[in-house]
Amino acid sequence: MTVLSEQEFLVLNGAHLKKMATAKEVASAIGLDVEQVEVALGEAVASGLVMAAEGRHLLLPEGTNAVQEYYRSAYEALRSNDLVLGWYDRFEIINEQFIKQVSEWQSADGDARVQSRLIKTVERLTKNLQELTPLISRYETYTDRFNASVARIDQGDKDFVCKPTIDSVHNIWFEFHEDILSVIGRPRDT
Amino acid sequence: MSYVAEGYNSFETKKSPSGIVKYLPDPKSVIALIQSGKLKEHILLVQGGTTTFLAPALSMGAIGVITMSGAPESHLGILSREFQMPCVMTAYLTESDARYVTGGNNEAHFAAMIKALDGKKVQLHCEDRETGRVALLS
């Protein structure tokens, strides 16, 4: 079993959550320099943890195992922390709300009122995230990414609602959901 | 035309992709399919509507998906509409009474679906607002 350093974890977890991402996309998501990420991904490809195709990266089973092992080791104490588990229970409620709102937004051709409700849900999550960042400092990058994408939507760029090929709020939400599930050690079934 | 399976339609589209059904049970099978370079020859069959390991296949241009559980309001439903990739969800065999039951034991239902569809050449028909259909070509 490969044991990852903190920086290796950040890079590989970024690739793990983003799925088929370029080094630039991973770097932007985790707040590291592109050069550092390129080196780390190159090493991970050489050691069989990651596959590269058309400049994009995907974790191989060995890489996924290493990332999940890091989660287990780094967040063991949080898996029985009442604050974190209670936070996640509340997240599930707004997660369901968010998914419905995105679907409604799609079927309503980007209706402004639906969009406004959806943005309020995102803002509720970023506010709630402040309760977790003292325990998981890297979660600040999710807040920064949500804020940046909401700002783009406010400027009229509706692609930042849920276009899958950019850092849309749906993409960030999707990644965050998988991340918090790995922190608390639960499979994704919702 | 007779349909072997049908389910919820993720979105209305005149696209009617055809290909050999490929059941993808885990991330490893998705990676193997991408590495084979034959992704676009297949209609992908997966168990759930929140199958995160399918995301790389969508990014790489998957042509159509059949799920055995999950709703059009799931993450996968949202992504299928964004990628404009036809997606039939919570599909069932038209000649069987077996249906997916939320929270129930669906193993036999899933096994029957996989047996009936995996390896078969099919075409997806998703022009109806509510129902997506799967036609058997061979």
CSV table of C-alpha atoms in Angstrom, one decimal:
chain,number,residue,atom,x,y,z
A,1,MET,CA,0.0,0.0,0.0
A,2,THR,CA,1.4,3.4,-1.0
A,3,VAL,CA,1.5,5.9,1.8
A,4,LEU,CA,0.9,9.4,0.6
A,5,SER,CA,2.4,12.7,1.9
A,6,GLU,CA,0.0,15.5,2.6
A,7,GLN,CA,0.8,17.2,-0.7
A,8,GLU,CA,0.6,14.0,-2.7
A,9,PHE,CA,-2.8,13.4,-1.1
A,10,LEU,CA,-4.0,16.9,-2.0
A,11,VAL,CA,-3.0,16.4,-5.7
A,12,LEU,CA,-4.3,12.8,-6.0
A,13,ASN,CA,-7.5,13.6,-4.1
A,14,GLY,CA,-8.0,16.5,-6.5
A,15,ALA,CA,-7.7,14.2,-9.5
A,16,HIS,CA,-9.8,11.6,-7.7
A,17,LEU,CA,-12.7,14.0,-7.1
A,18,LYS,CA,-12.5,15.8,-10.5
A,19,LYS,CA,-12.2,12.7,-12.7
A,20,MET,CA,-10.3,13.0,-16.0
A,21,ALA,CA,-8.8,16.4,-15.0
A,22,THR,CA,-5.9,18.3,-16.4
A,23,ALA,CA,-3.0,19.4,-14.1
A,24,LYS,CA,-4.2,23.0,-14.4
A,25,GLU,CA,-7.8,22.0,-13.3
A,26,VAL,CA,-6.5,20.1,-10.3
A,27,ALA,CA,-4.1,22.9,-9.3
A,28,SER,CA,-6.9,25.4,-9.5
A,29,ALA,CA,-9.2,23.2,-7.4
A,30,ILE,CA,-6.7,22.6,-4.6
A,31,GLY,CA,-4.9,25.9,-4.6
A,32,LEU,CA,-1.4,24.7,-5.6
A,33,ASP,CA,0.9,25.8,-8.4
A,34,VAL,CA,0.4,24.0,-11.7
A,35,GLU,CA,4.1,23.1,-11.8
A,36,GLN,CA,3.9,21.3,-8.4
A,37,VAL,CA,0.8,19.5,-9.5
A,38,GLU,CA,2.4,18.5,-12.9
A,39,VAL,CA,5.4,17.0,-11.0
A,40,ALA,CA,3.2,15.1,-8.5
A,41,LEU,CA,0.9,13.7,-11.2
A,42,GLY,CA,3.9,12.7,-13.4
A,43,GLU,CA,5.3,10.8,-10.4
A,44,ALA,CA,2.0,9.2,-9.7
A,45,VAL,CA,1.7,8.1,-13.4
A,46,ALA,CA,5.2,6.6,-13.2
A,47,SER,CA,4.4,4.7,-10.1
A,48,GLY,CA,1.1,3.3,-11.4
A,49,LEU,CA,-1.3,5.3,-9.2
A,50,VAL,CA,-2.7,7.4,-12.0
A,51,MET,CA,-3.4,7.0,-15.8
A,52,ALA,CA,-3.0,9.9,-18.2
A,53,ALA,CA,-5.0,10.2,-21.4
A,54,GLU,CA,-5.1,13.2,-23.7
A,55,GLY,CA,-3.6,15.4,-20.9
A,56,ARG,CA,-6.2,14.3,-18.4
A,57,HIS,CA,-5.7,12.2,-15.3
A,58,LEU,CA,-7.7,9.4,-13.7
A,59,LEU,CA,-6.8,7.5,-10.6
A,60,LEU,CA,-6.1,3.8,-11.1
A,61,PRO,CA,-7.3,1.4,-8.3
A,62,GLU,CA,-4.0,1.5,-6.5
A,63,GLY,CA,-4.2,5.4,-6.5
A,64,THR,CA,-7.8,5.3,-5.2
A,65,ASN,CA,-6.8,2.9,-2.4
A,66,ALA,CA,-3.9,5.2,-1.4
A,67,VAL,CA,-6.3,8.2,-1.3
A,68,GLN,CA,-8.9,6.3,0.7
A,69,GLU,CA,-6.2,5.1,3.1
A,70,TYR,CA,-5.1,8.7,3.7
A,71,TYR,CA,-8.7,9.7,4.5
A,72,ARG,CA,-9.0,6.8,6.9
A,73,SER,CA,-5.8,7.7,8.7
A,74,ALA,CA,-6.1,11.5,8.7
A,75,TYR,CA,-9.8,11.7,9.6
A,76,GLU,CA,-10.2,8.8,11.9
A,77,ALA,CA,-11.1,11.0,14.9
A,78,LEU,CA,-13.7,12.9,12.8
A,79,ARG,CA,-15.6,9.7,12.0
A,80,SER,CA,-17.0,9.6,15.5
A,81,ASN,CA,-17.1,13.4,16.0
A,82,ASP,CA,-20.7,14.5,16.8
A,83,LEU,CA,-20.3,17.9,15.4
A,84,VAL,CA,-19.1,16.5,12.0
A,85,LEU,CA,-21.7,13.7,11.9
A,86,GLY,CA,-24.5,16.2,12.8
A,87,TRP,CA,-23.2,18.6,10.2
A,88,TYR,CA,-23.4,15.9,7.6
A,89,ASP,CA,-27.0,15.0,8.5
A,90,ARG,CA,-28.0,18.6,7.9
A,91,PHE,CA,-26.0,18.7,4.7
A,92,GLU,CA,-28.0,15.7,3.3
A,93,ILE,CA,-31.2,17.8,3.6
A,94,ILE,CA,-29.7,20.8,1.6
A,95,ASN,CA,-28.1,18.4,-0.8
A,96,GLU,CA,-31.4,17.0,-1.8
A,97,GLN,CA,-32.8,20.5,-2.1
A,98,PHE,CA,-29.8,21.5,-4.3
A,99,ILE,CA,-30.1,18.5,-6.7
A,100,LYS,CA,-33.8,19.2,-7.2
A,101,GLN,CA,-33.1,22.9,-7.8
A,102,VAL,CA,-30.4,22.2,-10.4
A,103,SER,CA,-32.8,19.8,-12.2
A,104,GLU,CA,-35.6,22.4,-12.1
A,105,TRP,CA,-33.2,25.0,-13.4
A,106,GLN,CA,-32.3,22.8,-16.3
A,107,SER,CA,-35.9,22.0,-17.2
A,108,ALA,CA,-36.9,25.7,-16.8
A,109,ASP,CA,-34.2,26.9,-19.2
A,110,GLY,CA,-32.3,28.8,-16.5
A,111,ASP,CA,-35.3,30.6,-15.0
A,112,ALA,CA,-34.1,33.5,-12.9
A,113,ARG,CA,-36.3,32.7,-9.9
A,114,VAL,CA,-35.1,29.1,-9.8
A,115,GLN,CA,-31.5,30.3,-10.2
A,116,SER,CA,-31.9,32.7,-7.3
A,117,ARG,CA,-33.2,29.9,-5.0
A,118,LEU,CA,-30.3,27.7,-6.1
A,119,ILE,CA,-27.7,30.3,-5.4
A,120,LYS,CA,-29.2,30.8,-1.9
A,121,THR,CA,-28.7,27.1,-1.3
A,122,VAL,CA,-25.1,27.3,-2.3
A,123,GLU,CA,-24.6,30.3,0.0
A,124,ARG,CA,-26.2,28.3,2.8
A,125,LEU,CA,-23.7,25.6,2.2
A,126,THR,CA,-20.7,28.0,2.2
A,127,LYS,CA,-21.9,29.6,5.4
A,128,ASN,CA,-22.3,26.1,7.0
A,129,LEU,CA,-18.8,25.2,5.8
A,130,GLN,CA,-17.4,27.7,8.2
A,131,GLU,CA,-18.3,25.2,11.0
A,132,LEU,CA,-16.0,22.6,9.4
A,133,THR,CA,-13.0,24.6,8.3
A,134,PRO,CA,-11.5,24.7,11.8
A,135,LEU,CA,-11.4,20.9,11.7
A,136,ILE,CA,-10.6,20.5,7.9
A,137,SER,CA,-8.7,23.6,6.8
A,138,ARG,CA,-8.5,22.5,3.1
A,139,TYR,CA,-12.3,23.0,2.9
A,140,GLU,CA,-11.6,26.7,2.6
A,141,THR,CA,-10.8,26.0,-1.1
A,142,TYR,CA,-14.4,24.8,-1.6
A,143,THR,CA,-15.7,28.1,-0.2
A,144,ASP,CA,-13.4,30.1,-2.5
A,145,ARG,CA,-14.5,28.0,-5.5
A,146,PHE,CA,-18.2,28.4,-4.7
A,147,ASN,CA,-17.8,32.1,-4.2
A,148,ALA,CA,-15.9,32.5,-7.5
A,149,SER,CA,-18.5,30.5,-9.5
A,150,VAL,CA,-21.4,32.3,-7.9
A,151,ALA,CA,-19.8,35.6,-8.8
A,152,ARG,CA,-19.6,34.4,-12.5
A,153,ILE,CA,-23.3,33.5,-12.4
A,154,ASP,CA,-24.1,36.9,-10.9
A,155,GLN,CA,-22.2,38.4,-13.9
A,156,GLY,CA,-24.6,36.6,-16.2
A,157,ASP,CA,-22.5,33.5,-17.1
A,158,LYS,CA,-25.1,30.8,-16.6
A,159,ASP,CA,-22.6,28.0,-17.6
A,160,PHE,CA,-21.3,28.3,-14.0
A,161,VAL,CA,-24.5,26.7,-12.7
A,162,CYS,CA,-23.9,23.2,-13.9
A,163,LYS,CA,-21.7,22.9,-17.0
A,164,PRO,CA,-19.6,19.8,-16.4
A,165,THR,CA,-16.5,20.9,-18.1
A,166,ILE,CA,-15.8,24.0,-16.0
A,167,ASP,CA,-15.8,24.8,-12.3
A,168,SER,CA,-19.6,25.1,-12.1
A,169,VAL,CA,-21.3,25.1,-8.7
A,170,HIS,CA,-22.8,21.7,-9.5
A,171,ASN,CA,-19.4,20.3,-10.2
A,172,ILE,CA,-17.9,21.7,-7.0
A,173,TRP,CA,-20.9,20.5,-5.0
A,174,PHE,CA,-20.5,17.0,-6.5
A,175,GLU,CA,-16.8,16.9,-5.6
A,176,PHE,CA,-17.5,18.2,-2.1
A,177,HIS,CA,-20.2,15.6,-1.5
A,178,GLU,CA,-17.8,12.8,-2.4
A,179,ASP,CA,-15.1,14.4,-0.3
A,180,ILE,CA,-17.2,14.7,2.9
A,181,LEU,CA,-18.4,11.2,2.5
A,182,SER,CA,-14.8,9.9,2.4
A,183,VAL,CA,-14.0,12.0,5.5
A,184,ILE,CA,-16.7,10.4,7.5
A,185,GLY,CA,-16.2,7.0,5.9
A,186,ARG,CA,-19.6,6.5,4.3
A,187,PRO,CA,-20.3,5.1,0.8
A,188,ARG,CA,-22.2,7.3,-1.6
A,189,ASP,CA,-25.7,6.0,-1.8
A,190,THR,CA,-27.8,9.2,-2.2
B,1,MET,CA,-40.7,-1.6,-32.9
B,2,SER,CA,-40.5,-3.8,-29.8
B,3,TYR,CA,-38.7,-2.6,-26.8
B,4,VAL,CA,-36.8,-4.9,-24.4
B,5,ALA,CA,-36.6,-2.4,-21.6
B,6,GLU,CA,-37.8,1.0,-20.6
B,7,GLY,CA,-37.5,3.5,-17.7
B,8,TYR,CA,-37.5,7.2,-16.8
B,9,ASN,CA,-36.2,9.4,-19.6
B,10,SER,CA,-33.6,11.8,-18.4
B,11,PHE,CA,-34.5,14.4,-21.1
B,12,GLU,CA,-36.3,14.5,-24.4
B,13,THR,CA,-34.0,14.1,-27.4
B,14,LYS,CA,-34.1,12.9,-31.0
B,15,LYS,CA,-30.7,11.3,-30.6
B,16,SER,CA,-31.1,7.5,-30.7
B,17,PRO,CA,-27.6,6.1,-30.1
B,18,SER,CA,-27.0,2.4,-30.7
B,19,GLY,CA,-24.2,0.1,-29.5
B,20,ILE,CA,-23.3,-3.0,-27.6
B,21,VAL,CA,-24.5,-2.9,-24.0
B,22,LYS,CA,-21.5,-2.9,-21.6
B,23,TYR,CA,-22.2,-3.5,-17.9
B,24,LEU,CA,-19.9,-1.5,-15.7
B,25,PRO,CA,-19.9,-2.7,-12.1
B,26,ASP,CA,-16.9,-0.7,-10.8
B,27,PRO,CA,-14.3,2.0,-11.4
B,28,LYS,CA,-11.9,-0.6,-12.8
B,29,SER,CA,-14.3,-1.6,-15.6
B,30,VAL,CA,-14.7,2.1,-16.5
B,31,ILE,CA,-11.0,2.6,-16.7
B,32,ALA,CA,-10.6,-0.6,-18.8
B,33,LEU,CA,-13.3,0.6,-21.2
B,34,ILE,CA,-11.7,4.1,-21.6
B,35,GLN,CA,-8.2,2.5,-22.1
B,36,SER,CA,-9.7,0.1,-24.8
B,37,GLY,CA,-10.5,3.1,-27.0
B,38,LYS,CA,-14.0,1.6,-27.7
B,39,LEU,CA,-16.1,3.7,-25.3
B,40,LYS,CA,-18.2,5.1,-28.1
B,41,GLU,CA,-19.1,1.6,-29.4
B,42,HIS,CA,-21.1,0.9,-26.2
B,43,ILE,CA,-24.3,1.8,-24.4
B,44,LEU,CA,-23.3,1.7,-20.7
B,45,LEU,CA,-25.3,-0.2,-18.2
B,46,VAL,CA,-24.8,0.8,-14.5
B,47,GLN,CA,-26.6,0.1,-11.3
B,48,GLY,CA,-27.1,3.5,-9.8
B,49,GLY,CA,-28.0,7.1,-10.6
B,50,THR,CA,-25.2,8.5,-8.6
B,51,THR,CA,-22.5,6.3,-10.0
B,52,THR,CA,-19.6,8.7,-9.6
B,53,PHE,CA,-17.1,6.3,-11.2
B,54,LEU,CA,-19.0,6.8,-14.5
B,55,ALA,CA,-18.1,10.5,-14.7
B,56,PRO,CA,-14.8,9.9,-16.6
B,57,ALA,CA,-16.7,8.0,-19.3
B,58,LEU,CA,-19.2,10.9,-19.6
B,59,SER,CA,-16.3,13.3,-20.0
B,60,MET,CA,-14.7,11.1,-22.6
B,61,GLY,CA,-17.8,11.1,-24.8
B,62,ALA,CA,-20.1,8.2,-23.8
B,63,ILE,CA,-23.0,7.9,-26.2
B,64,GLY,CA,-25.7,6.5,-24.0
B,65,VAL,CA,-26.5,5.1,-20.5
B,66,ILE,CA,-29.0,2.8,-19.0
B,67,THR,CA,-29.3,2.7,-15.2
B,68,MET,CA,-31.1,0.2,-13.0
B,69,SER,CA,-31.9,2.6,-10.2
B,70,GLY,CA,-31.8,6.4,-9.7
B,71,ALA,CA,-33.9,9.3,-10.8
B,72,PRO,CA,-33.5,11.9,-13.5
B,73,GLU,CA,-33.0,14.4,-10.6
B,74,SER,CA,-29.8,12.6,-9.6
B,75,HIS,CA,-26.3,13.8,-10.3
B,76,LEU,CA,-26.1,11.4,-13.2
B,77,GLY,CA,-29.4,12.7,-14.6
B,78,ILE,CA,-28.1,16.3,-14.3
B,79,LEU,CA,-24.8,15.4,-16.1
B,80,SER,CA,-26.6,13.5,-18.9
B,81,ARG,CA,-28.7,16.6,-19.7
B,82,GLU,CA,-25.6,18.8,-19.7
B,83,PHE,CA,-23.7,16.4,-22.0
B,84,GLN,CA,-26.8,15.9,-24.0
B,85,MET,CA,-26.3,12.1,-23.7
B,86,PRO,CA,-29.4,10.0,-23.8
B,87,CYS,CA,-30.0,8.2,-20.5
B,88,VAL,CA,-32.7,5.7,-19.5
B,89,MET,CA,-33.0,5.5,-15.7
B,90,THR,CA,-34.4,2.9,-13.4
B,91,ALA,CA,-34.9,0.7,-16.4
B,92,TYR,CA,-36.9,-2.6,-16.2
B,93,LEU,CA,-37.4,-5.4,-18.7
B,94,THR,CA,-40.7,-5.0,-20.5
B,95,GLU,CA,-41.5,-8.7,-20.4
B,96,SER,CA,-40.9,-9.0,-16.7
B,97,ASP,CA,-42.9,-7.8,-13.7
B,98,ALA,CA,-39.8,-7.2,-11.6
B,99,ARG,CA,-39.1,-3.6,-10.7
B,100,TYR,CA,-36.5,-1.8,-8.7
B,101,VAL,CA,-37.6,-1.3,-5.1
B,102,THR,CA,-36.1,1.6,-3.1
B,103,GLY,CA,-34.4,0.1,-0.1
B,104,GLY,CA,-35.3,-3.4,-1.1
B,105,ASN,CA,-33.2,-6.4,-2.1
B,106,ASN,CA,-32.9,-5.8,-5.9
B,107,GLU,CA,-30.1,-8.4,-6.5
B,108,ALA,CA,-32.2,-10.8,-8.6
B,109,HIS,CA,-33.8,-7.9,-10.6
B,110,PHE,CA,-30.3,-6.4,-11.3
B,111,ALA,CA,-29.0,-9.9,-12.3
B,112,ALA,CA,-31.9,-10.5,-14.7
B,113,MET,CA,-31.4,-7.0,-16.3
B,114,ILE,CA,-27.6,-7.6,-16.8
B,115,LYS,CA,-28.3,-11.1,-18.2
B,116,ALA,CA,-30.9,-9.7,-20.7
B,117,LEU,CA,-28.9,-6.7,-21.8
B,118,ASP,CA,-25.1,-7.1,-21.4
B,119,GLY,CA,-23.5,-7.8,-24.7
B,120,LYS,CA,-26.6,-7.2,-26.8
B,121,LYS,CA,-26.8,-4.6,-29.5
B,122,VAL,CA,-29.5,-2.0,-28.6
B,123,GLN,CA,-30.7,1.4,-29.6
B,124,LEU,CA,-32.0,4.0,-27.1
B,125,HIS,CA,-35.2,6.0,-27.9
B,126,CYS,CA,-35.6,9.0,-25.7
B,127,GLU,CA,-38.0,11.3,-27.7
B,128,ASP,CA,-40.8,10.8,-25.2
B,129,ARG,CA,-40.9,13.3,-22.3
B,130,GLU,CA,-41.4,10.7,-19.5
B,131,THR,CA,-40.3,7.3,-20.8
B,132,GLY,CA,-36.9,6.2,-22.3
B,133,ARG,CA,-36.9,3.0,-24.3
B,134,VAL,CA,-34.4,0.3,-25.2
B,135,ALA,CA,-34.8,-1.5,-28.5
B,136,LEU,CA,-33.0,-4.8,-29.1
B,137,LEU,CA,-31.2,-4.8,-32.5
B,138,SER,CA,-29.5,-8.2,-32.3
